[in-house]
Tab-separated table of C-alpha atoms in Angstrom:
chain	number	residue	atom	x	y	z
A	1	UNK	CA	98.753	89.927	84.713
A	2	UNK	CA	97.366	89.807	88.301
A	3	UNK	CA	99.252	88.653	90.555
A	4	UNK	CA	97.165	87.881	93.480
A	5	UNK	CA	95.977	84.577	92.836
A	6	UNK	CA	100.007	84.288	93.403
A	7	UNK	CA	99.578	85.643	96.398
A	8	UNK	CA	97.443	83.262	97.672
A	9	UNK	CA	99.423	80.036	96.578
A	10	UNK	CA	102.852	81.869	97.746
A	11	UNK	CA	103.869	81.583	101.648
A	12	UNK	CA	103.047	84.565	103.618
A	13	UNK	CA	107.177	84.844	104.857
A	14	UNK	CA	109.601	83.377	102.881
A	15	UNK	CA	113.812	83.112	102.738
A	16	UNK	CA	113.639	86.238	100.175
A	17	UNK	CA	111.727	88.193	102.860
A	18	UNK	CA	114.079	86.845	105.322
A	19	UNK	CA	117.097	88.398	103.462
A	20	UNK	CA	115.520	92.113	102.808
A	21	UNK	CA	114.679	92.147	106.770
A	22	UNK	CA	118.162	91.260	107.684
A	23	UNK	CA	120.050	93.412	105.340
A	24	UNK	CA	117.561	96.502	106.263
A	25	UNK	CA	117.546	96.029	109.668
A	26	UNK	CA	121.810	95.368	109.558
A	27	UNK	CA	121.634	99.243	107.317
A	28	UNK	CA	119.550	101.102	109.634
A	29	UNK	CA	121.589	99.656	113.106
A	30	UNK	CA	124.364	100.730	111.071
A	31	UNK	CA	123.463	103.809	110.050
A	32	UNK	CA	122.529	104.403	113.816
A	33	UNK	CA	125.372	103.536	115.067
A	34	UNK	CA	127.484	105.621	112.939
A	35	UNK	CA	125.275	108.902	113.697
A	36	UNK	CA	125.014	108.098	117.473
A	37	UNK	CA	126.268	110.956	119.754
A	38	UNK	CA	126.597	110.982	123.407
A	39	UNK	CA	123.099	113.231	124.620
A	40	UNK	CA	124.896	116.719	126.042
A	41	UNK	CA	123.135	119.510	127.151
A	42	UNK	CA	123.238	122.546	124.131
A	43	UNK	CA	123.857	125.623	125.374
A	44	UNK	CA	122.527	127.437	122.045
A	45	UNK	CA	119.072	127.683	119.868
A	46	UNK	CA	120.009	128.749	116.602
A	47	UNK	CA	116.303	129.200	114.694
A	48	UNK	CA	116.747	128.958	110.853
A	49	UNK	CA	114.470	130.228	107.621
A	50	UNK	CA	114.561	127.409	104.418
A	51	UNK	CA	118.390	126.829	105.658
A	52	UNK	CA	119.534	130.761	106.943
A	53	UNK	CA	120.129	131.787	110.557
A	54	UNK	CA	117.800	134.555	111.329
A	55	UNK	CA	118.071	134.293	115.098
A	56	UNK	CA	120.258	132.937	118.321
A	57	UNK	CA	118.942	132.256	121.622
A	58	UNK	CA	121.416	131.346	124.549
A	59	UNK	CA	119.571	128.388	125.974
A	60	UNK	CA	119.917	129.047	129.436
A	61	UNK	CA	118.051	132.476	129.223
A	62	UNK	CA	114.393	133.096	129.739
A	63	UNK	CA	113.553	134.377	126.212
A	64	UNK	CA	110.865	134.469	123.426
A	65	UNK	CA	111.098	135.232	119.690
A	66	UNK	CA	108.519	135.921	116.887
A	67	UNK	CA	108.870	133.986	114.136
A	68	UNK	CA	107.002	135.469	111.359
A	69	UNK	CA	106.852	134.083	107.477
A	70	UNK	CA	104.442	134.674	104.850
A	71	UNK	CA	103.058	131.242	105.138
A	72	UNK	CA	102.071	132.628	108.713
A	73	UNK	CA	104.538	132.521	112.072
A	74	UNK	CA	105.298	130.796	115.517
A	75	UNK	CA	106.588	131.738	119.098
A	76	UNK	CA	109.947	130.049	120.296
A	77	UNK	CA	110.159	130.106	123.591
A	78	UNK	CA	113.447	129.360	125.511
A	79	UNK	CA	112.576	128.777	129.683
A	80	UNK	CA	114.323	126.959	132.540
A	81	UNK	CA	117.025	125.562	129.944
A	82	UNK	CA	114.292	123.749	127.349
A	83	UNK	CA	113.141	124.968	124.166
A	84	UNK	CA	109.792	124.647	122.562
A	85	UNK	CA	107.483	126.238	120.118
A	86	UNK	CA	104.413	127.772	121.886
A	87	UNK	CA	102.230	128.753	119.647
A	88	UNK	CA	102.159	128.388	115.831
A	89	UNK	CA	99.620	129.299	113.185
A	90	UNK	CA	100.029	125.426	111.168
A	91	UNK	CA	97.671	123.828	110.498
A	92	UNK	CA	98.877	120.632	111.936
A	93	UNK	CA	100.662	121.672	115.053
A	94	UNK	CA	103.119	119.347	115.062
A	95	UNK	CA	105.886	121.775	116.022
A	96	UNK	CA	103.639	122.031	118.816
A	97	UNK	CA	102.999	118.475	120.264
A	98	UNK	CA	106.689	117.697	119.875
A	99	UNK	CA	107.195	119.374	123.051
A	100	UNK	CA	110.203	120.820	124.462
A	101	UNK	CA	113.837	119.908	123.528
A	102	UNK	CA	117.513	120.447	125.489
A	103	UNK	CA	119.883	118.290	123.977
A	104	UNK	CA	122.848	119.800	121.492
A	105	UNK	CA	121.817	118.009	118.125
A	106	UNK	CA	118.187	118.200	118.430
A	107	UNK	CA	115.544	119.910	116.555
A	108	UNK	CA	111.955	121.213	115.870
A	109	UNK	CA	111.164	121.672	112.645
A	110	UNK	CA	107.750	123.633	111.163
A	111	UNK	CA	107.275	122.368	107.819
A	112	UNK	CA	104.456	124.717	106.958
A	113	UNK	CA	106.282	127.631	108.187
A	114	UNK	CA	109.601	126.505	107.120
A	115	UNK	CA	111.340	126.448	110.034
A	116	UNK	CA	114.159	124.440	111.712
A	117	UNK	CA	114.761	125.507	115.413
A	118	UNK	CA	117.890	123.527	116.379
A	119	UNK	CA	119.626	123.240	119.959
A	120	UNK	CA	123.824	123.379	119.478
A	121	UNK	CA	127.342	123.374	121.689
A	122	UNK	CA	127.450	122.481	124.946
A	123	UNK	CA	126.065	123.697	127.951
A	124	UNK	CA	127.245	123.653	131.526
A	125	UNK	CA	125.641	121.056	133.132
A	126	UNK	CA	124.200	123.128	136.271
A	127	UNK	CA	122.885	125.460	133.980
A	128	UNK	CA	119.150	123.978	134.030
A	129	UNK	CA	118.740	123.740	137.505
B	1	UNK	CA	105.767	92.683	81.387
B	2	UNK	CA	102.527	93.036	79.606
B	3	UNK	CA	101.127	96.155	78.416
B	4	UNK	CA	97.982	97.044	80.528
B	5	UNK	CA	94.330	96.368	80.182
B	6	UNK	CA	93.052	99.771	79.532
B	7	UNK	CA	89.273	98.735	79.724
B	8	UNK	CA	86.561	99.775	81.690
B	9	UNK	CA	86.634	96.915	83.230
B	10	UNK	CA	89.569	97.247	84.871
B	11	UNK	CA	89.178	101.148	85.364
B	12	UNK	CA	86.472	100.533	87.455
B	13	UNK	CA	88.095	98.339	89.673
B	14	UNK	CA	90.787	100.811	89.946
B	15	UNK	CA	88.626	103.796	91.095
B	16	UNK	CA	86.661	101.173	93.544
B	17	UNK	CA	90.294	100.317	95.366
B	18	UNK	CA	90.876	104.111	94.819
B	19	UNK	CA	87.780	105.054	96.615
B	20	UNK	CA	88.526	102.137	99.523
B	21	UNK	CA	92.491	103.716	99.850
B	22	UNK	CA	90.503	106.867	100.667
B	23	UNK	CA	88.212	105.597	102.884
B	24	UNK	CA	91.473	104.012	104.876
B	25	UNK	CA	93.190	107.079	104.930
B	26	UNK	CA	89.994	108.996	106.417
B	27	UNK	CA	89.760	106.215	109.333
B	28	UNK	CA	93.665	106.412	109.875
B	29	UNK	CA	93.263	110.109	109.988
B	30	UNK	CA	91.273	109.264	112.827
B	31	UNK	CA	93.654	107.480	115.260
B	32	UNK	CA	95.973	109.555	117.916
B	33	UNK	CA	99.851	109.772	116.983
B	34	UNK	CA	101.835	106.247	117.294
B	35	UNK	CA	105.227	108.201	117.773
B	36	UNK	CA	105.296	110.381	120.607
B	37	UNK	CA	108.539	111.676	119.447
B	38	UNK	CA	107.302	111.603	116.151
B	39	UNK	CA	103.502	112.870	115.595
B	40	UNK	CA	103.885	112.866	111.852
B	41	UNK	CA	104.519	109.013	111.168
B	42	UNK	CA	101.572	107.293	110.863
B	43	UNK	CA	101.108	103.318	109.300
B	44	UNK	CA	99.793	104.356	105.613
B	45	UNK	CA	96.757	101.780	105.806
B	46	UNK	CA	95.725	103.400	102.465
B	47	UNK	CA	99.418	101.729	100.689
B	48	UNK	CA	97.522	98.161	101.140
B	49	UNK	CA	95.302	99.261	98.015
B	50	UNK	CA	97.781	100.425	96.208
B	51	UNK	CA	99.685	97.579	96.895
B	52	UNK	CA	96.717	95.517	95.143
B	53	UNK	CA	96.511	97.845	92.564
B	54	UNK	CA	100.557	96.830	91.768
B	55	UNK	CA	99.720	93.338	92.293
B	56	UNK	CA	96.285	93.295	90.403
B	57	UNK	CA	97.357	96.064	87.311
B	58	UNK	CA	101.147	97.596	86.670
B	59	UNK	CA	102.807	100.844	87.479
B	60	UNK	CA	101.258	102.941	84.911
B	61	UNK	CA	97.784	102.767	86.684
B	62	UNK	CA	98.905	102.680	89.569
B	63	UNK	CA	100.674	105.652	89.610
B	64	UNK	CA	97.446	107.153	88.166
B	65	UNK	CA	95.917	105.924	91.610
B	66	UNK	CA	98.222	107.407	93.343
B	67	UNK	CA	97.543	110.686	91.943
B	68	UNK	CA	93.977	110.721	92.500
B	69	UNK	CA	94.377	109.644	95.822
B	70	UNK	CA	96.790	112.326	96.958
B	71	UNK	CA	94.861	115.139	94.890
B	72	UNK	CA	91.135	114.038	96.998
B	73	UNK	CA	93.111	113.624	100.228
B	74	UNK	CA	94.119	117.344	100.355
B	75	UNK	CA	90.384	117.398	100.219
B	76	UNK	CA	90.229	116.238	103.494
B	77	UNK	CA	93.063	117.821	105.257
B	78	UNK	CA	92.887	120.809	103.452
B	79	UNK	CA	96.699	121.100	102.954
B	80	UNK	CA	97.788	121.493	99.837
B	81	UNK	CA	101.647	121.580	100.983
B	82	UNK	CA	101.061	117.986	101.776
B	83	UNK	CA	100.614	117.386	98.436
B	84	UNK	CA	104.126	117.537	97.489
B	85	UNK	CA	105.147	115.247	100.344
B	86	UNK	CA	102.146	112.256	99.989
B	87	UNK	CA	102.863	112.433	95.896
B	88	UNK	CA	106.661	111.762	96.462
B	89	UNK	CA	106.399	109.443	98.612
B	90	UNK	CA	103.874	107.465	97.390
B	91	UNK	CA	104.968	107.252	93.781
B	92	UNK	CA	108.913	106.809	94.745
B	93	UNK	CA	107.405	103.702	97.092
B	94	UNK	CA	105.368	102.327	94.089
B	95	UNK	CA	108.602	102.441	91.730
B	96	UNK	CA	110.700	100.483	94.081
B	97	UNK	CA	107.991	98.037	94.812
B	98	UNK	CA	107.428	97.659	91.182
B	99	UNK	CA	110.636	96.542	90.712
B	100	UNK	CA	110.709	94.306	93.816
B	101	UNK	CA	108.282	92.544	92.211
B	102	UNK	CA	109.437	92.712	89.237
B	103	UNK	CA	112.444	91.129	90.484
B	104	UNK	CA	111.891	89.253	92.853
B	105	UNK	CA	108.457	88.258	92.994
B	106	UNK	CA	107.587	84.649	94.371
B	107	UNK	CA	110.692	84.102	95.767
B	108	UNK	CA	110.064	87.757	97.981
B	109	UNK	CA	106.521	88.192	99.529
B	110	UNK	CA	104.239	90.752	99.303
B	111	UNK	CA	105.177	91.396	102.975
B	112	UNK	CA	109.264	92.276	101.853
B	113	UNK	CA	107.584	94.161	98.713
B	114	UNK	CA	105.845	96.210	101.088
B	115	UNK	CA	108.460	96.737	103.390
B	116	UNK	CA	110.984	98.443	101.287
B	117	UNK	CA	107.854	100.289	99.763
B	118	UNK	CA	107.349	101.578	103.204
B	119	UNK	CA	111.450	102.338	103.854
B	120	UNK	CA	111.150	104.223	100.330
B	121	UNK	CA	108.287	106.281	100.997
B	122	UNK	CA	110.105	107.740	103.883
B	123	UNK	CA	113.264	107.957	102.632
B	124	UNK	CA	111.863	109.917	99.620
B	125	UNK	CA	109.805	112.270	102.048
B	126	UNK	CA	112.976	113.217	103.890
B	127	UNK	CA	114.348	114.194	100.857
B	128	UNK	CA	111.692	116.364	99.737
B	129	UNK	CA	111.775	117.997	103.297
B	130	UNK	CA	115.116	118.867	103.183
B	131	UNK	CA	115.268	120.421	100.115
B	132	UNK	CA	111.771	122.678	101.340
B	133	UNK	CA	114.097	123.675	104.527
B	134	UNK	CA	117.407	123.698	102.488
B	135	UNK	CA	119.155	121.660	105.263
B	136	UNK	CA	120.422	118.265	105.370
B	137	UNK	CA	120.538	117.989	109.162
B	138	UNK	CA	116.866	115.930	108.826
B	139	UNK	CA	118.686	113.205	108.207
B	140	UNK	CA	119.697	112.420	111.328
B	141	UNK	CA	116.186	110.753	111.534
B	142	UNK	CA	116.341	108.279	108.860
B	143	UNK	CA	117.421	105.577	110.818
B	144	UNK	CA	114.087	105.965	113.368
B	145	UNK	CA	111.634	106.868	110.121
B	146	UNK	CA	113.216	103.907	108.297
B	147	UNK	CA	112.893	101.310	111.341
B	148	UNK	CA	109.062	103.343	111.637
B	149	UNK	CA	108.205	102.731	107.758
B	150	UNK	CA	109.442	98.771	107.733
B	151	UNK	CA	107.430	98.161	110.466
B	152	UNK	CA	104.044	99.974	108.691
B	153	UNK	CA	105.517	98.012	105.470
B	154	UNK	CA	105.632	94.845	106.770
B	155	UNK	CA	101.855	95.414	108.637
B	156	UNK	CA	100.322	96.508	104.975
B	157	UNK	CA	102.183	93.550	103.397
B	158	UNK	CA	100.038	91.032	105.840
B	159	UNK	CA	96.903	92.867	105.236
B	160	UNK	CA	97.438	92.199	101.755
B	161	UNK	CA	98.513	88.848	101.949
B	162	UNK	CA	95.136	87.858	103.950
B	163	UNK	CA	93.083	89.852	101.508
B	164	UNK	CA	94.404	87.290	98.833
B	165	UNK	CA	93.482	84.376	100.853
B	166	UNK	CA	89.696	85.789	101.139
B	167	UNK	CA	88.698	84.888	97.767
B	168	UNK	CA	87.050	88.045	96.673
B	169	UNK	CA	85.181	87.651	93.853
B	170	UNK	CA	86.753	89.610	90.775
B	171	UNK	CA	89.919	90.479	92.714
């Protein structure tokens, strides 16, 4: 039953390998390709709760909100036309170190916390500066 | 395929690659993010045991491997939450490169095995996150996670592929 032995006699790359990185590699371009949108400036935060709206933010206003859940909460700061989490009680902070977003499509999500903070529409384009 | 060897034999050399996929995870834990964009994805050294374990064993005990590992992990991070993510992920990965093998063995290497074990594991992660946030937009990053988790496959697959070639004893 083990297989290593097998292994050892087999070739480390072989046609069969060749064929599963070409067709996953042809899949994922695709896929990419097919999702790609041009990057525009949002002009909204929408922040959602396990998939409901609880709060809008127009993206190029200086604003914070309070996110608060039972699993604990986080601060989502919108400032010189970026958005980014502040401050989060998580233990893994990686709503955090994400860092700031702009872009309409793009999104910080809080898995702990549940939370999906995502940037939509389009902004005026002299609205950041 | 044959039934397993349920004998103590064997279950000892399953909690000794257990024990070394936990030691792999602790040392990964240890290394700074690889994404910037993406401070979650990390390369899964600890998959190149349970890789073995498929290769050595069947899916059965490896799952069981899985399990342990995942339960002691939240040891370490002290998240259960992850739980439900590592446990998905892992066992989804082990199905699919169960029946790679399966499949496909000699003529596929352990390095395409362990490439669509890493594209599963993500794929199967997404899935659980989006039902946790009840939102479907996550999947705007399968393509990057997928690209992300061949790349980690196909690094795990050489590992493995090298280990064979060192002739350990009673491997």
């Amino acid at each position: 039953m083990n297989r290593l032995p097998q292994v050892k006699q087999n070739k480390i790359f072989t046609k069969g390998d060749f064929l599963i990185m070409a067709v996953a590699l042809i899949v994922i371009i695709a896929i990419f390709i097919f999702s790609i949108r041009p990057m525009v400036t949002g002009s909204t935060v929408e922040i959602y709760e396990s998939g409901e709206l609880v709060h809008t933010i127009n993206l190029s206003k200086n604003e914070s909100y309070f996110y608060e859940v039972a699993s604990g909460n986080n601060t989502i700061t919108v400032k010189d036309g970026v958005a980014y989490i502040e401050d989060s009680t998580c233990s893994d902070q990686l709503c955090v170190k994400i860092g700031a977003i702009k872009d309409s499509g793009k999104q910080i999500i809080c898995l702990p916390n549940r939370l999906r903070v995502v940037i939509t529409g389009e902004g005026e384009i002299d609205a950041i500066s | 395929m044959q039934s397993p060897n349920w004998n103590s034999k064997n279950l000892t050399k399953l909690a000794l690659l257990t024990g070394l996929s936990l030691i792999m995870f602790l040392v990964e834990s240890l290394f700074p993010p690889l994404l910037p964009f993406a401070p979650g994805a990390k390369l899964g050294l600890s998959n190149i045991f349970v890789l073995i374990s498929l290769l050595m064993f069947n899916l059965p005990m490896t799952l069981i491997m899985i399990i342990a590992k995942c339960s002691i992990a939240i040891l370490f991070t002290g998240n259960v939450m992850s739980l439900l993510y590592s446990l998905t992920g892992g066992i989804f990965s082990a199905v699919i490169m169960y029946g790679t093998m399966g499949l496909f063995f000699p003529k596929v290497s352990v390095i395409g095995i362990s490439l669509l074990g890493g594209i599963a594991h993500n794929i199967a992660q997404l899935l659980v996150v989006s039902l946790v946030l009840e939102s479907f937009h996550i999947f705007a990053y399968l393509p990057v996670l997928s690209f992300a988790g061949a790349l980690a496959g196909i690094l795990v697959g050489t590992v493995v592929f090298y280990i064979s070639k060192a002739n350990i004893p009673e491997l």
